[in-house]
Amino acid sequence: MLYVGIDVAKNKHDVTALNVPGKTVLKPLTFSNNKAGFELLDLSLRQLNQDCLIALENTGHYAFNLLNFLHEQGYKVYTCNPLLIKEFAKSLSLRKTKTDKKDAHGIALKLLSDPNREQFQHDNRQVELKILARHIHRLKKNSLIGKYNTLVVLISSFLSWIKSLESIQNIPTNS
């Protein structure tokens, strides 16, 4: 079993893989945040000829396409809170050096050493549910704004109608 850590960024990602004793079996590799980069990652992992568990920081939308790709390829993926990764990295070393390659190594090491890793297993359904909930919230908000705007127009029309009635009532009659 291999433990793969991916440091996610906007345009590129860094990855490394460790075996069970914690030895690096995939030297740090940088790949772009697009389909060609994802395919390079997949090819690199498949060439190792071992099952892989993959972990990455839960950085929101930067990792969205990568997570979908990894799930489509059948990988077991874990997402970790960046604060947990940061604290874990602090516990490993007193040095404050921070690079994307070291972060990827730290993420892989955290995955390897965490007996509770299952709680961080990524589920695309949960992400899709979150997206749908936000969309529903947006629709409700827009509906409320639409109702408010309609009410403003109705009140304005009603007030102008009342003014026109008042002006009709004030017209002198020739009797």
XYZ file of N, CA and C in Angstrom:
525
model
N 0.845 -1.180 0.000
C 0.000 0.000 0.000
C 0.889 1.242 0.000
N 0.507 2.210 -0.842
C 1.232 3.480 -0.899
C 0.347 4.593 -0.361
N 0.991 5.564 0.254
C 0.307 6.715 0.826
C 0.768 7.948 0.066
N -0.161 8.574 -0.624
C 0.151 9.675 -1.529
C -0.352 10.978 -0.923
N 0.521 11.976 -0.900
C 0.144 13.302 -0.423
C 0.214 14.294 -1.563
N -0.823 15.112 -1.691
C -0.863 16.127 -2.743
C -1.068 17.491 -2.103
N -0.148 18.405 -2.396
C -0.302 19.792 -1.967
C -0.995 20.538 -3.103
N -2.170 21.052 -2.841
C -3.011 21.674 -3.868
C -2.776 23.177 -3.915
N -2.666 23.703 -5.126
C -2.555 25.146 -5.337
C -3.424 25.529 -6.528
N -3.447 26.802 -6.845
C -4.330 27.293 -7.905
C -3.974 26.725 -9.275
N -2.703 26.797 -9.653
C -2.293 26.413 -11.005
C -1.545 25.093 -11.091
N -0.989 24.636 -9.965
C -0.194 23.408 -9.991
C -0.322 22.701 -8.657
N 0.000 21.418 -8.684
C -0.046 20.604 -7.472
C 1.275 19.852 -7.349
N 1.673 19.584 -6.102
C 2.869 18.784 -5.844
C 2.436 17.492 -5.174
N 3.076 16.400 -5.578
C 2.695 15.087 -5.069
C 3.938 14.298 -4.691
N 3.797 13.467 -3.668
C 4.825 12.492 -3.321
C 4.113 11.258 -2.758
N 4.781 10.118 -2.812
C 4.188 8.869 -2.317
C 5.173 8.172 -1.393
N 4.632 7.598 -0.331
C 5.433 6.873 0.662
C 4.926 5.439 0.759
N 5.858 4.526 1.083
C 5.431 3.151 1.351
C 5.195 3.005 2.851
N 4.906 1.784 3.309
C 4.536 1.582 4.709
C 5.614 1.990 5.712
N 6.895 1.737 5.484
C 7.835 2.256 6.484
C 8.025 3.773 6.408
N 7.431 4.425 5.416
C 7.569 5.873 5.290
C 8.647 6.311 4.324
N 9.155 5.374 3.531
C 10.188 5.703 2.550
C 9.528 6.267 1.287
N 10.148 7.308 0.728
C 9.624 7.929 -0.485
C 9.807 6.998 -1.673
N 8.694 6.666 -2.345
C 8.757 5.793 -3.524
C 8.412 6.553 -4.805
N 7.856 7.737 -4.655
C 7.620 8.621 -5.797
C 8.219 9.962 -5.430
N 9.329 10.277 -6.096
C 9.980 11.553 -5.803
C 8.993 12.674 -6.063
N 9.144 13.775 -5.330
C 8.199 14.881 -5.514
C 8.039 15.252 -6.984
N 6.796 15.335 -7.390
C 6.437 15.609 -8.777
C 5.460 16.780 -8.775
N 5.665 17.708 -9.690
C 4.744 18.831 -9.848
C 3.942 18.610 -11.121
N 2.625 18.777 -11.020
C 1.773 18.637 -12.203
C 0.766 19.779 -12.230
N 0.326 20.115 -13.427
C -0.562 21.267 -13.591
C -2.003 20.910 -13.218
N -2.754 21.942 -12.905
C -4.140 21.777 -12.479
C -5.058 21.736 -13.704
N -4.855 20.706 -14.532
C -5.696 20.496 -15.710
C -5.692 19.005 -16.040
N -6.449 18.637 -17.042
C -6.595 17.207 -17.376
C -5.255 16.558 -17.714
N -4.399 17.269 -18.457
C -3.089 16.703 -18.812
C -2.262 16.446 -17.551
N -2.311 17.368 -16.604
C -1.594 17.185 -15.347
C -2.150 16.023 -14.544
N -3.476 15.902 -14.517
C -4.106 14.804 -13.781
C -3.729 13.458 -14.395
N -3.674 13.412 -15.718
C -3.294 12.167 -16.395
C -1.835 11.816 -16.122
N -0.974 12.834 -16.012
C 0.428 12.598 -15.642
C 0.499 11.991 -14.247
N -0.276 12.516 -13.320
C -0.332 11.967 -11.961
C -0.799 10.516 -12.000
N -1.882 10.259 -12.706
C -2.434 8.902 -12.793
C -1.403 7.932 -13.364
N -0.735 8.328 -14.427
C 0.289 7.485 -15.045
C 1.424 7.207 -14.059
N 1.875 8.246 -13.354
C 2.972 8.091 -12.384
C 2.587 7.129 -11.271
N 1.353 7.218 -10.793
C 0.906 6.332 -9.710
C 0.716 4.899 -10.202
N 0.177 4.735 -11.386
C -0.052 3.378 -11.917
C 1.266 2.659 -12.204
N 2.315 3.412 -12.551
C 3.625 2.801 -12.810
C 4.236 2.218 -11.542
N 3.752 2.634 -10.375
C 4.267 2.095 -9.117
C 3.689 0.710 -8.812
N 2.636 0.314 -9.522
C 2.028 -1.017 -9.412
C 1.623 -1.399 -7.991
N 1.078 -0.449 -7.252
C 0.582 -0.738 -5.907
C -0.698 0.054 -5.679
N -1.521 -0.450 -4.754
C -2.716 0.302 -4.377
C -2.294 1.588 -3.681
N -3.075 2.636 -3.894
C -2.737 3.946 -3.328
C -3.908 4.512 -2.538
N -3.583 5.094 -1.408
C -4.509 5.962 -0.695
C -3.985 7.372 -0.928
N -4.860 8.292 -1.261
C -4.436 9.644 -1.621
C -5.062 10.641 -0.658
N -4.241 11.555 -0.154
C -4.742 12.614 0.728
C -4.328 13.969 0.179
N -5.201 14.930 0.384
C -4.874 16.307 0.029
C -5.609 17.239 0.976
N -5.120 18.468 1.028
C -5.769 19.456 1.880
C -7.100 19.851 1.259
N -8.072 20.075 2.114
C -9.386 20.497 1.648
C -9.340 22.002 1.399
N -8.935 22.368 0.184
C -8.735 23.782 -0.141
C -9.869 24.346 -0.979
N -10.980 23.665 -1.016
C -12.126 24.192 -1.746
C -12.044 23.962 -3.232
N -12.343 25.005 -3.989
C -12.523 24.839 -5.428
C -11.241 24.535 -6.197
N -10.058 24.812 -5.647
C -8.820 24.492 -6.374
C -8.667 22.990 -6.593
N -9.203 22.199 -5.688
C -9.045 20.743 -5.772
C -10.259 20.044 -6.380
N -11.294 20.790 -6.700
C -12.556 20.190 -7.141
C -12.378 19.269 -8.350
N -11.747 19.750 -9.408
C -11.574 18.933 -10.619
C -10.653 17.743 -10.365
N -9.609 17.958 -9.571
C -8.691 16.866 -9.240
C -9.429 15.767 -8.475
N -10.239 16.146 -7.504
C -10.997 15.158 -6.733
C -11.931 14.352 -7.639
N -12.612 15.029 -8.539
C -13.497 14.320 -9.474
C -12.706 13.337 -10.328
N -11.553 13.776 -10.828
C -10.721 12.909 -11.659
C -10.270 11.679 -10.871
N -9.788 11.891 -9.659
C -9.297 10.774 -8.844
C -10.417 9.769 -8.550
N -11.614 10.276 -8.266
C -12.749 9.370 -8.027
C -13.096 8.590 -9.287
N -13.072 9.259 -10.435
C -13.368 8.575 -11.699
C -12.361 7.464 -11.981
N -11.115 7.661 -11.534
C -10.076 6.654 -11.753
C -10.110 5.549 -10.695
N -10.981 5.676 -9.705
C -11.152 4.629 -8.708
C -10.236 4.722 -7.498
N -9.590 5.848 -7.288
C -8.717 6.009 -6.127
C -9.542 6.291 -4.870
N -9.006 5.855 -3.739
C -9.596 6.173 -2.449
C -8.944 7.478 -1.994
N -9.758 8.504 -1.799
C -9.233 9.844 -1.550
C -9.688 10.351 -0.185
N -8.782 11.036 0.488
C -9.046 11.643 1.786
C -8.759 13.138 1.692
N -9.620 13.935 2.307
C -9.362 15.374 2.369
C -9.193 15.758 3.831
N -8.155 16.536 4.090
C -7.823 16.917 5.458
C -7.928 18.424 5.634
N -8.291 18.817 6.821
C -8.323 20.226 7.174
C -6.891 20.769 7.126
N -6.649 21.879 6.420
C -5.294 22.433 6.324
C -4.664 22.735 7.688
N -5.494 23.107 8.665
C -4.961 23.390 10.001
C -4.403 22.120 10.650
N -5.075 20.989 10.443
C -4.563 19.721 10.984
C -3.226 19.353 10.349
N -3.114 19.579 9.051
C -1.858 19.293 8.349
C -0.753 20.200 8.875
N -1.079 21.470 9.069
C -0.087 22.434 9.565
C 0.411 22.026 10.951
N -0.509 21.669 11.833
C -0.127 21.261 13.191
C 0.671 19.956 13.168
N 0.296 19.033 12.291
C 1.038 17.783 12.161
C 2.464 18.067 11.693
N 2.608 18.957 10.708
C 3.939 19.305 10.193
C 4.784 19.954 11.286
N 4.163 20.785 12.114
C 4.887 21.420 13.227
C 5.416 20.373 14.194
N 4.631 19.315 14.397
C 5.038 18.280 15.349
C 6.219 17.453 14.835
N 6.461 17.495 13.529
C 7.547 16.706 12.944
C 8.890 17.409 13.000
N 8.861 18.737 12.992
C 10.119 19.467 12.908
C 9.984 20.830 13.563
N 11.097 21.282 14.120
C 11.124 22.626 14.694
C 11.462 23.669 13.639
N 11.945 23.216 12.503
C 12.310 24.147 11.433
C 11.058 24.728 10.799
N 11.178 25.969 10.394
C 10.024 26.648 9.806
C 10.068 26.655 8.285
N 10.915 25.825 7.704
C 10.977 25.789 6.241
C 9.690 25.173 5.712
N 9.138 25.823 4.705
C 7.883 25.355 4.135
C 7.975 25.451 2.621
N 7.833 24.309 1.969
C 7.761 24.287 0.511
C 6.594 23.388 0.128
N 6.135 23.522 -1.089
C 5.023 22.686 -1.546
C 5.395 21.210 -1.542
N 6.651 20.911 -1.888
C 7.101 19.513 -1.898
C 7.116 18.939 -0.478
N 7.578 19.744 0.489
C 7.574 19.285 1.882
C 6.146 19.132 2.397
N 5.273 20.032 1.960
C 3.868 19.921 2.363
C 3.258 18.623 1.841
N 3.544 18.273 0.588
C 3.036 17.021 0.011
C 3.554 15.824 0.808
N 4.825 15.872 1.191
C 5.418 14.794 1.995
C 4.720 14.713 3.353
N 4.478 15.865 3.975
C 3.799 15.895 5.272
C 2.381 15.347 5.195
N 1.684 15.656 4.114
C 0.320 15.151 3.927
C 0.343 13.630 3.778
N 1.297 13.120 3.006
C 1.425 11.663 2.838
C 1.759 11.001 4.173
N 2.651 11.615 4.932
C 3.038 11.074 6.239
C 1.859 11.087 7.214
N 1.071 12.140 7.173
C -0.124 12.232 8.028
C -1.096 11.098 7.678
N -1.298 10.866 6.388
C -2.182 9.786 5.951
C -1.660 8.429 6.417
N -0.360 8.223 6.275
C 0.273 6.965 6.676
C 0.123 6.715 8.172
N 0.300 7.754 8.971
C 0.360 7.572 10.423
C -0.977 7.761 11.137
N -2.010 8.186 10.436
C -3.279 8.498 11.094
C -4.178 7.268 11.187
N -4.397 6.747 12.404
C -5.270 5.578 12.547
C -6.745 5.929 12.306
N -7.070 7.208 12.365
C -8.457 7.656 12.178
C -8.693 8.241 10.791
N -7.932 7.797 9.814
C -8.008 8.401 8.477
C -9.382 8.251 7.831
N -10.122 7.219 8.205
C -11.421 6.973 7.556
C -12.389 8.139 7.729
N -12.252 8.882 8.819
C -13.156 10.015 9.022
C -12.922 11.129 8.004
N -11.777 11.090 7.319
C -11.454 12.118 6.336
C -11.683 11.649 4.902
N -12.267 10.450 4.757
C -12.474 9.949 3.397
C -13.417 10.885 2.650
N -13.002 11.243 1.447
C -13.760 12.205 0.640
C -14.934 11.518 -0.040
N -16.062 12.194 -0.029
C -17.266 11.674 -0.673
C -17.808 12.760 -1.602
N -17.807 12.489 -2.901
C -18.291 13.474 -3.871
C -19.756 13.832 -3.636
N -20.534 12.897 -3.118
C -21.951 13.183 -2.868
C -22.105 14.306 -1.853
N -21.210 14.338 -0.872
C -21.262 15.389 0.142
C -20.969 16.753 -0.493
N -20.006 16.793 -1.395
C -19.666 18.035 -2.089
C -20.830 18.472 -2.971
N -21.418 17.526 -3.696
C -22.557 17.852 -4.555
C -23.732 18.362 -3.731
N -23.947 17.773 -2.557
C -25.016 18.220 -1.676
C -24.765 19.651 -1.205
N -23.518 19.948 -0.882
C -23.160 21.304 -0.457
C -23.423 22.305 -1.586
N -23.053 21.941 -2.807
C -23.278 22.818 -3.964
C -24.775 23.041 -4.172
N -25.567 21.960 -4.079
C -27.019 22.087 -4.244
C -27.639 22.949 -3.147
N -27.183 22.772 -1.911
C -27.713 23.573 -0.802
C -27.410 25.054 -1.014
N -26.203 25.360 -1.476
C -25.862 26.759 -1.753
C -26.710 27.312 -2.894
N -26.958 26.481 -3.903
C -27.775 26.917 -5.035
C -29.208 27.205 -4.576
N -29.763 26.329 -3.746
C -31.112 26.542 -3.219
C -31.160 27.831 -2.407
N -30.142 28.057 -1.578
C -30.076 29.290 -0.782
C -30.067 30.512 -1.698
N -29.272 30.454 -2.774
C -29.187 31.560 -3.731
C -30.536 31.796 -4.408
N -31.211 30.699 -4.796
C -32.524 30.827 -5.429
C -33.536 31.460 -4.481
N -33.525 31.030 -3.221
C -34.446 31.605 -2.235
C -34.161 33.089 -2.043
N -32.884 33.424 -1.965
C -32.498 34.827 -1.789
C -32.953 35.649 -2.994
N -32.708 35.134 -4.197
C -33.125 35.843 -5.412
C -34.644 35.944 -5.495
N -35.349 34.902 -5.057
C -36.806 34.925 -5.050
C -37.302 36.000 -4.097
N -36.685 36.089 -2.938
C -37.051 37.097 -1.952
C -36.790 38.497 -2.501
N -35.665 38.677 -3.160
C -35.345 39.971 -3.769
C -36.372 40.297 -4.849
N -36.749 39.296 -5.646
C -37.764 39.496 -6.683
C -39.105 39.884 -6.090
N -39.503 39.223 -5.007
C -40.763 39.556 -4.339
C -40.718 40.979 -3.784
N -39.591 41.348 -3.205
C -39.428 42.700 -2.663
C -39.556 43.730 -3.785
N -38.872 43.490 -4.901
C -38.933 44.425 -6.033
C -40.353 44.526 -6.587
N -41.062 43.403 -6.660
C -42.452 43.417 -7.120
C -43.315 44.232 -6.165
N -43.098 44.055 -4.879
C -43.847 44.804 -3.872
C -43.585 46.305 -4.001
N -42.357 46.693 -4.229
C -42.009 48.105 -4.407
C -42.742 48.677 -5.618
N -42.759 47.937 -6.720
C -43.457 48.393 -7.934
C -44.957 48.505 -7.666
N -45.534 47.519 -6.990
C -46.967 47.557 -6.686
C -47.319 48.740 -5.790
N -46.525 48.968 -4.765
C -46.779 50.099 -3.862
C -46.656 51.412 -4.620
N -45.630 51.519 -5.434
C -45.440 52.733 -6.230
C -46.623 52.952 -7.172
N -47.077 51.901 -7.830
C -48.230 51.992 -8.734
C -49.495 52.361 -7.960
N -49.659 51.758 -6.792
C -50.826 52.038 -5.965
C -50.839 53.500 -5.529
N -49.685 54.005 -5.118
C -49.604 55.407 -4.691
C -49.905 56.354 -5.849
N -49.399 56.061 -7.027
C -49.691 56.923 -8.177
C -51.172 56.819 -8.567
N -51.775 55.655 -8.389
C -53.202 55.478 -8.670
C -54.034 56.312 -7.697
N -53.635 56.312 -6.418
C -54.336 57.115 -5.409
C -54.223 58.597 -5.755
N -53.045 59.042 -6.165
C -52.861 60.450 -6.542
C -53.743 60.812 -7.730
N -53.858 59.914 -8.677
C -54.709 60.202 -9.834
C -56.179 60.253 -9.422
N -56.600 59.423 -8.467
C -57.971 59.481 -7.954
C -58.222 60.806 -7.247
N -57.224 61.237 -6.460
C -57.357 62.515 -5.760
C -57.503 63.653 -6.753
N -56.741 63.607 -7.822
C -56.826 64.684 -8.810
C -58.174 64.665 -9.524
N -58.758 63.484 -9.723
C -60.073 63.386 -10.357
C -61.138 63.963 -9.426
N -61.017 63.691 -8.143
C -61.997 64.179 -7.181
C -61.925 65.694 -7.033
N -60.799 66.302 -7.284
C -60.636 67.740 -7.120
C -61.051 68.514 -8.364
N -61.488 67.850 -9.412
C -61.918 68.537 -10.636
C -63.293 69.179 -10.364
N -63.395 70.473 -10.623
C -64.704 71.120 -10.390
C -65.731 70.650 -11.429
N -66.936 70.491 -10.995
C -67.997 70.060 -11.904
C -68.868 71.257 -12.269
N -69.421 71.321 -13.463
C -70.287 72.418 -13.920
C -71.752 72.039 -13.688
N -72.254 72.308 -12.546
C -73.645 71.982 -12.309
C -74.483 73.208 -12.094
